[in-house]
């Protein structure tokens, strides 16, 4: 019994007159049309005053959560995002109406055909597995007419492959990450343009945004974005990049941002993503990204920066105007370079990870650093731009260096700002005798100077386990909550009451096992090619350092090996004491972490999380860092502790 009004196209200037004339109870449109309607409301807020919709539907493209939230606030009606294709006549999934749950960012529950997520071989993936969305059922078409090749590609065992990447969450809601053919492959990193779109639209000056890939001579593809500003708003491309860098991993931040008056759209109103680079005149020879003619550094700071670029890139001479990313830099190398900037006495300890996005050449970086110089060598270093969200304080093991953890900070994302402690011993000309108690007190003072952070999430890795335990004790004595205390592959040691027995057990059993596994090669089982690649890279860097006409940055402090020996000596002399509170141990494959010891040290409860990675590669090789980041999220997530471990 309902009526349907089909408009003669979309005209935002006429939309509200149609609503007044027809008094519809709901309307359906694509996201760009919703954004145009909101623009009209911002220009004339009274337009929406008398509108009474029961619901609003969005389909045909992903609806940015920020747009959906604004629609609901303006029209005081639930926004229902749905998912459809012509091949499935037409709707396949939809968010339900209240009181059932609507999930922003998802396209809802199956609404007609059956939905699954398939891998490349056509096998169904479990909940949370990312693959290609597929449908089957009576509303799905039988195939393309007279096109056997297309049908062979489109169907897998009766499932129609939609070409959209996504996953099913634990409640059965489908979350899409974009069209597979629209994913950007930046040097092997797969980037969902929808994720970048949603971040850019959170900027208060941005009305429309579309992320796209464009050709790059070294990386294959790089990330670009076109934006339309809100009426009366003003924001430069550099401001947009800086904003995005605070919410995205470095490799996802657009290297080019174009401000346009209108983004090209298709006949159905969808934003055009494929081919947009060509429409905007962007190609691999774009002057803003091309590596130009070599120009030597002009100042002492530029010479230091050029040497640093060469040391990190290890692929030839670098001039003052050479772009870091065009010269082969990627997200991991950028993280390493920014960390070196923080630790270099001539540079800035507060340099954010996004620095290289808007200052990618030694000349631009030198000019930026001239205005950002601060006290060098802080004890506590933020590995992401501080955002006020739950901080995770990490105590590095070994030589106290924080460089390996920058990539992990990016993988953890904006929900947890990762802080790392840097040993002061790195700045001293002669290695000194270190004590766990002194290091813990120094690190706790740095936390207190940062300001109130409750609860404190504290993590220690490998040989820094006793430092983290001692820090937790000092913080608890000061009345501060440590929740949780996370230990990543903690090395054994002597415990209170039985120091000699503990040391004997650790040395005789654990180290014998470690030595045996190293001899058998198990500890360093990597995917084929990684060991050769690592060795080749190390040799290449050493040869380049010897042949380079520009000297690398020298420091006056002790060697990393000296610091590592001093910190390991401090750990061996330290006597472990039980921790008042639960301990979470993240344990990698075959690492010699004795459960007996940690059960004794965690009388209030122990959680044991197995991470399917090897200790030497957990921060650097393949998918291992991402697996470690997932294990840390699980460790941070509140859970009921296990009071006892099998075999303990």
Coordinates of C-alpha atoms in Angstrom, one line a residue, residues 242-547:
X242 CA 49.1 15.9 8.9
X243 CA 45.6 15.2 10.1
X244 CA 45.5 11.8 8.3
X245 CA 49.0 10.9 9.6
X246 CA 47.6 11.1 13.2
X247 CA 45.0 8.4 12.4
X248 CA 46.6 6.2 9.7
X249 CA 49.7 4.1 9.4
X250 CA 52.4 6.0 7.6
X251 CA 52.2 4.0 4.3
X252 CA 48.4 4.8 4.1
X253 CA 48.8 8.6 4.3
X254 CA 48.1 10.2 0.9
X255 CA 51.4 11.4 -0.7
X256 CA 49.4 13.7 -3.0
X257 CA 46.3 15.7 -1.9
X258 CA 44.4 17.7 -4.5
X259 CA 41.8 20.2 -3.5
X260 CA 39.1 20.3 -6.2
X261 CA 35.7 22.0 -6.6
X262 CA 34.0 18.8 -7.6
X263 CA 34.9 15.1 -7.6
X264 CA 34.0 13.3 -10.8
X265 CA 31.1 10.9 -10.4
X266 CA 29.5 8.1 -12.5
X267 CA 26.0 8.0 -13.9
X268 CA 24.6 6.6 -10.6
X269 CA 26.2 9.3 -8.4
X270 CA 29.1 7.1 -7.2
X271 CA 32.5 8.7 -6.8
X272 CA 34.9 7.7 -9.6
X273 CA 38.0 6.1 -8.1
X274 CA 39.5 4.1 -11.0
X275 CA 41.0 6.4 -13.5
X276 CA 40.8 9.5 -11.2
X277 CA 44.5 10.0 -11.3
X278 CA 44.4 10.4 -15.1
X279 CA 41.5 12.8 -14.9
X280 CA 43.5 14.9 -12.4
X281 CA 46.6 14.8 -14.6
X282 CA 48.7 12.8 -12.1
X283 CA 51.2 10.2 -13.4
X284 CA 54.6 8.7 -12.5
X285 CA 56.5 11.7 -13.7
X286 CA 54.6 14.2 -11.6
X287 CA 57.0 17.0 -10.6
X288 CA 56.0 16.9 -7.0
X289 CA 57.3 13.3 -6.6
X290 CA 60.0 12.8 -9.2
X291 CA 63.6 12.4 -8.0
X292 CA 65.3 15.5 -9.4
X293 CA 68.8 16.4 -10.3
X294 CA 71.4 15.8 -7.6
X295 CA 72.1 18.8 -5.5
X296 CA 74.5 18.6 -2.5
X297 CA 73.6 19.7 1.0
X298 CA 74.2 23.3 1.9
X299 CA 74.3 23.4 5.8
X300 CA 75.7 21.2 8.5
X301 CA 72.2 20.0 9.4
X302 CA 71.4 19.1 5.8
X303 CA 74.7 17.1 5.7
X304 CA 73.7 15.2 8.8
X305 CA 70.3 14.5 7.3
X306 CA 71.7 13.5 3.9
X307 CA 74.0 11.0 5.7
X308 CA 71.0 9.7 7.7
X309 CA 68.9 9.3 4.5
X310 CA 71.8 7.4 2.8
X311 CA 72.3 5.2 5.8
X312 CA 68.6 4.2 6.0
X313 CA 68.0 3.9 2.3
X314 CA 71.3 2.2 1.5
X315 CA 70.8 2.5 -2.3
X316 CA 73.1 5.3 -3.5
X317 CA 73.8 9.1 -3.1
X318 CA 71.0 11.3 -1.8
X319 CA 70.8 15.0 -2.6
X320 CA 69.1 17.8 -0.6
X321 CA 66.0 17.8 -2.8
X322 CA 65.6 14.0 -3.2
X323 CA 62.3 12.7 -2.0
X324 CA 62.6 9.9 0.6
X325 CA 59.7 7.9 -0.8
X326 CA 60.7 8.3 -4.4
X327 CA 64.2 7.1 -3.6
X328 CA 62.7 3.7 -2.4
X329 CA 61.7 4.5 1.2
X330 CA 58.7 2.6 2.7
X331 CA 56.8 2.7 6.0
X332 CA 59.4 0.6 7.9
X333 CA 62.4 2.7 6.7
X334 CA 60.4 5.9 7.3
X335 CA 59.8 4.8 10.9
X336 CA 63.5 4.0 11.4
X337 CA 64.5 7.4 10.0
X338 CA 62.1 9.3 12.2
X339 CA 63.3 7.5 15.3
X340 CA 66.9 8.4 14.4
X341 CA 65.7 12.0 14.1
X342 CA 64.4 11.8 17.6
X343 CA 67.7 10.4 19.0
X344 CA 70.1 12.6 17.0
X345 CA 71.5 15.4 19.1
X346 CA 71.2 17.9 16.2
X347 CA 67.6 17.1 15.5
X348 CA 64.2 17.1 17.4
X349 CA 63.2 14.5 20.0
X350 CA 59.6 15.3 19.5
X351 CA 59.5 14.7 15.7
X352 CA 56.2 12.9 14.9
X353 CA 56.1 9.9 12.7
X354 CA 54.3 12.0 10.1
X355 CA 57.3 14.3 9.6
X356 CA 58.4 12.7 6.3
X357 CA 54.9 13.0 4.8
X358 CA 55.1 16.8 4.6
X359 CA 58.9 17.1 4.7
X360 CA 60.2 14.2 2.5
X361 CA 63.6 15.8 1.4
X362 CA 66.6 16.7 3.5
X363 CA 66.1 20.4 2.5
X364 CA 62.5 20.5 3.6
X365 CA 63.2 18.4 6.7
X366 CA 66.1 20.6 7.7
X367 CA 64.0 23.7 7.4
X368 CA 61.2 22.1 9.5
X369 CA 63.7 20.9 12.2
X370 CA 65.1 24.4 12.5
X371 CA 61.8 25.5 14.1
X372 CA 61.2 22.3 16.1
X373 CA 64.5 21.8 18.0
X374 CA 64.0 20.7 21.6
X375 CA 65.9 19.0 24.5
X376 CA 67.7 15.9 23.0
X377 CA 67.4 12.3 24.2
X378 CA 64.3 12.1 26.3
X379 CA 63.8 9.0 28.4
X380 CA 60.2 8.5 27.3
X381 CA 59.5 8.6 23.5
X382 CA 56.1 8.6 21.9
X383 CA 56.2 6.3 18.9
X384 CA 52.9 7.7 17.6
X385 CA 51.6 11.3 17.8
X386 CA 50.1 11.5 21.4
X387 CA 46.3 11.6 21.1
X388 CA 45.1 11.2 24.6
X389 CA 44.0 7.6 24.1
X390 CA 45.0 4.7 26.2
X391 CA 48.8 4.7 26.3
X392 CA 50.9 1.5 26.4
X393 CA 54.3 2.0 28.0
X394 CA 56.9 -0.5 26.6
X395 CA 60.3 -1.2 28.1
X396 CA 62.7 -2.4 25.3
X397 CA 65.0 -5.2 26.0
X398 CA 68.6 -5.7 24.8
X399 CA 70.4 -2.4 24.1
X400 CA 67.5 -0.2 25.1
X401 CA 66.9 1.0 21.6
X402 CA 63.4 1.9 20.4
X403 CA 63.9 1.8 16.7
X404 CA 62.4 -1.8 16.3
X405 CA 59.2 -0.8 17.9
X406 CA 58.1 2.1 15.6
X407 CA 56.5 -0.3 13.1
X408 CA 54.7 -2.0 16.0
X409 CA 53.3 1.4 17.0
X410 CA 51.8 1.9 13.6
X411 CA 50.3 -1.6 13.6
X412 CA 48.6 -1.0 17.0
X413 CA 46.8 2.0 15.4
X414 CA 45.4 5.1 17.1
X415 CA 43.5 3.2 19.8
X416 CA 46.8 2.8 21.8
X417 CA 49.6 5.4 21.7
X418 CA 52.8 3.4 22.2
X419 CA 55.5 5.0 24.4
X420 CA 59.0 3.4 24.7
X421 CA 61.7 4.0 27.3
X422 CA 65.1 4.9 26.0
X423 CA 68.1 4.1 28.3
X424 CA 70.1 7.1 29.3
X425 CA 73.2 4.9 29.1
X426 CA 73.0 5.3 25.3
X427 CA 74.2 8.9 25.8
X428 CA 77.1 8.3 28.1
X429 CA 80.6 8.1 26.7
X430 CA 81.6 5.1 28.9
X431 CA 79.3 2.2 29.8
X432 CA 78.4 2.2 33.5
X433 CA 77.1 -0.5 35.8
X434 CA 73.4 -0.6 35.5
X435 CA 70.9 -1.7 38.2
X436 CA 67.3 -2.7 37.5
X437 CA 66.1 -0.6 40.5
X438 CA 67.7 2.5 39.2
X439 CA 66.4 2.0 35.6
X440 CA 62.9 1.3 36.9
X441 CA 62.9 4.5 39.1
X442 CA 64.1 6.6 36.2
X443 CA 61.4 5.2 33.9
X444 CA 58.6 5.7 36.6
X445 CA 59.7 9.3 37.0
X446 CA 59.2 9.8 33.3
X447 CA 55.7 8.4 33.5
X448 CA 54.9 10.7 36.4
X449 CA 56.2 13.7 34.5
X450 CA 53.9 12.8 31.6
X451 CA 50.9 13.4 33.8
X452 CA 48.0 11.3 35.1
X453 CA 47.4 8.2 33.0
X454 CA 45.1 5.7 34.6
X455 CA 45.2 2.8 34.5
X456 CA 48.8 2.3 33.4
X457 CA 49.3 -0.4 30.7
X458 CA 52.9 -1.6 31.1
X459 CA 54.9 -4.0 28.9
X460 CA 58.4 -5.4 29.0
X461 CA 60.1 -7.5 26.4
X462 CA 62.8 -10.2 26.8
X463 CA 65.5 -9.0 29.1
X464 CA 63.5 -6.0 30.3
X465 CA 61.0 -8.2 32.2
X466 CA 62.6 -7.4 35.7
X467 CA 62.6 -3.7 34.9
X468 CA 58.8 -3.8 34.1
X469 CA 58.1 -5.8 37.3
X470 CA 60.1 -3.4 39.4
X471 CA 58.3 -0.4 37.7
X472 CA 54.9 -2.0 38.5
X473 CA 56.0 -2.4 42.1
X474 CA 57.0 1.3 42.4
X475 CA 53.8 2.5 40.7
X476 CA 51.7 0.4 43.0
X477 CA 53.5 1.7 46.1
X478 CA 52.6 5.2 44.9
X479 CA 49.0 4.2 44.7
X480 CA 48.8 4.0 40.9
X481 CA 47.0 1.2 39.1
X482 CA 48.9 -1.1 36.7
X483 CA 46.5 -3.0 34.5
X484 CA 47.7 -5.1 32.9
X485 CA 51.4 -5.9 33.3
X486 CA 52.4 -7.6 30.0
X487 CA 55.7 -9.5 29.6
X488 CA 56.7 -10.5 26.0
X489 CA 59.0 -13.5 25.9
X490 CA 60.4 -12.7 29.4
X491 CA 63.8 -14.2 30.1
X492 CA 64.2 -16.2 33.3
X493 CA 66.1 -15.1 36.4
X494 CA 66.5 -15.7 40.1
X495 CA 63.4 -15.3 42.3
X496 CA 63.0 -14.2 45.9
X497 CA 63.7 -17.0 48.4
X498 CA 65.4 -19.4 46.0
X499 CA 67.8 -17.3 43.9
X500 CA 70.5 -19.9 43.5
X501 CA 68.1 -22.7 42.6
X502 CA 66.3 -20.5 40.1
X503 CA 69.5 -19.5 38.4
X504 CA 70.6 -23.1 38.3
X505 CA 67.3 -24.3 36.8
X506 CA 67.4 -21.4 34.3
X507 CA 70.9 -22.1 33.1
X508 CA 70.7 -25.9 33.0
X509 CA 67.3 -26.3 31.4
X510 CA 66.3 -23.2 29.6
X511 CA 69.7 -22.3 28.1
X512 CA 70.4 -25.9 27.2
X513 CA 67.1 -26.0 25.2
X514 CA 67.9 -22.6 23.6
X515 CA 71.3 -23.8 22.5
X516 CA 69.9 -27.1 21.2
X517 CA 67.2 -25.4 19.1
X518 CA 69.7 -22.9 17.7
X519 CA 71.9 -25.8 16.6
X520 CA 69.0 -27.4 14.9
X521 CA 68.0 -24.2 13.2
X522 CA 64.5 -24.2 14.6
X523 CA 64.7 -20.8 16.3
X524 CA 65.3 -19.1 13.0
X525 CA 62.9 -20.9 10.7
X526 CA 61.8 -18.2 8.3
X527 CA 59.9 -18.2 5.0
X528 CA 62.1 -19.0 2.1
X529 CA 64.2 -16.0 1.0
X530 CA 64.0 -13.9 4.1
X531 CA 67.3 -15.0 5.6
X532 CA 69.1 -14.4 2.3
X533 CA 67.4 -11.1 1.9
X534 CA 68.4 -10.0 5.4
X535 CA 72.0 -11.0 4.9
X536 CA 72.2 -9.4 1.5
X537 CA 70.8 -6.1 2.9
X538 CA 73.3 -6.1 5.8
X539 CA 76.2 -6.7 3.4
X540 CA 75.0 -4.0 1.0
X541 CA 74.7 -1.5 3.9
X542 CA 78.2 -2.2 5.2
X543 CA 79.7 -1.9 1.7
X544 CA 77.9 1.3 1.0
X545 CA 79.0 2.8 4.3
X546 CA 82.7 2.1 3.4
X547 CA 82.3 3.5 -0.2

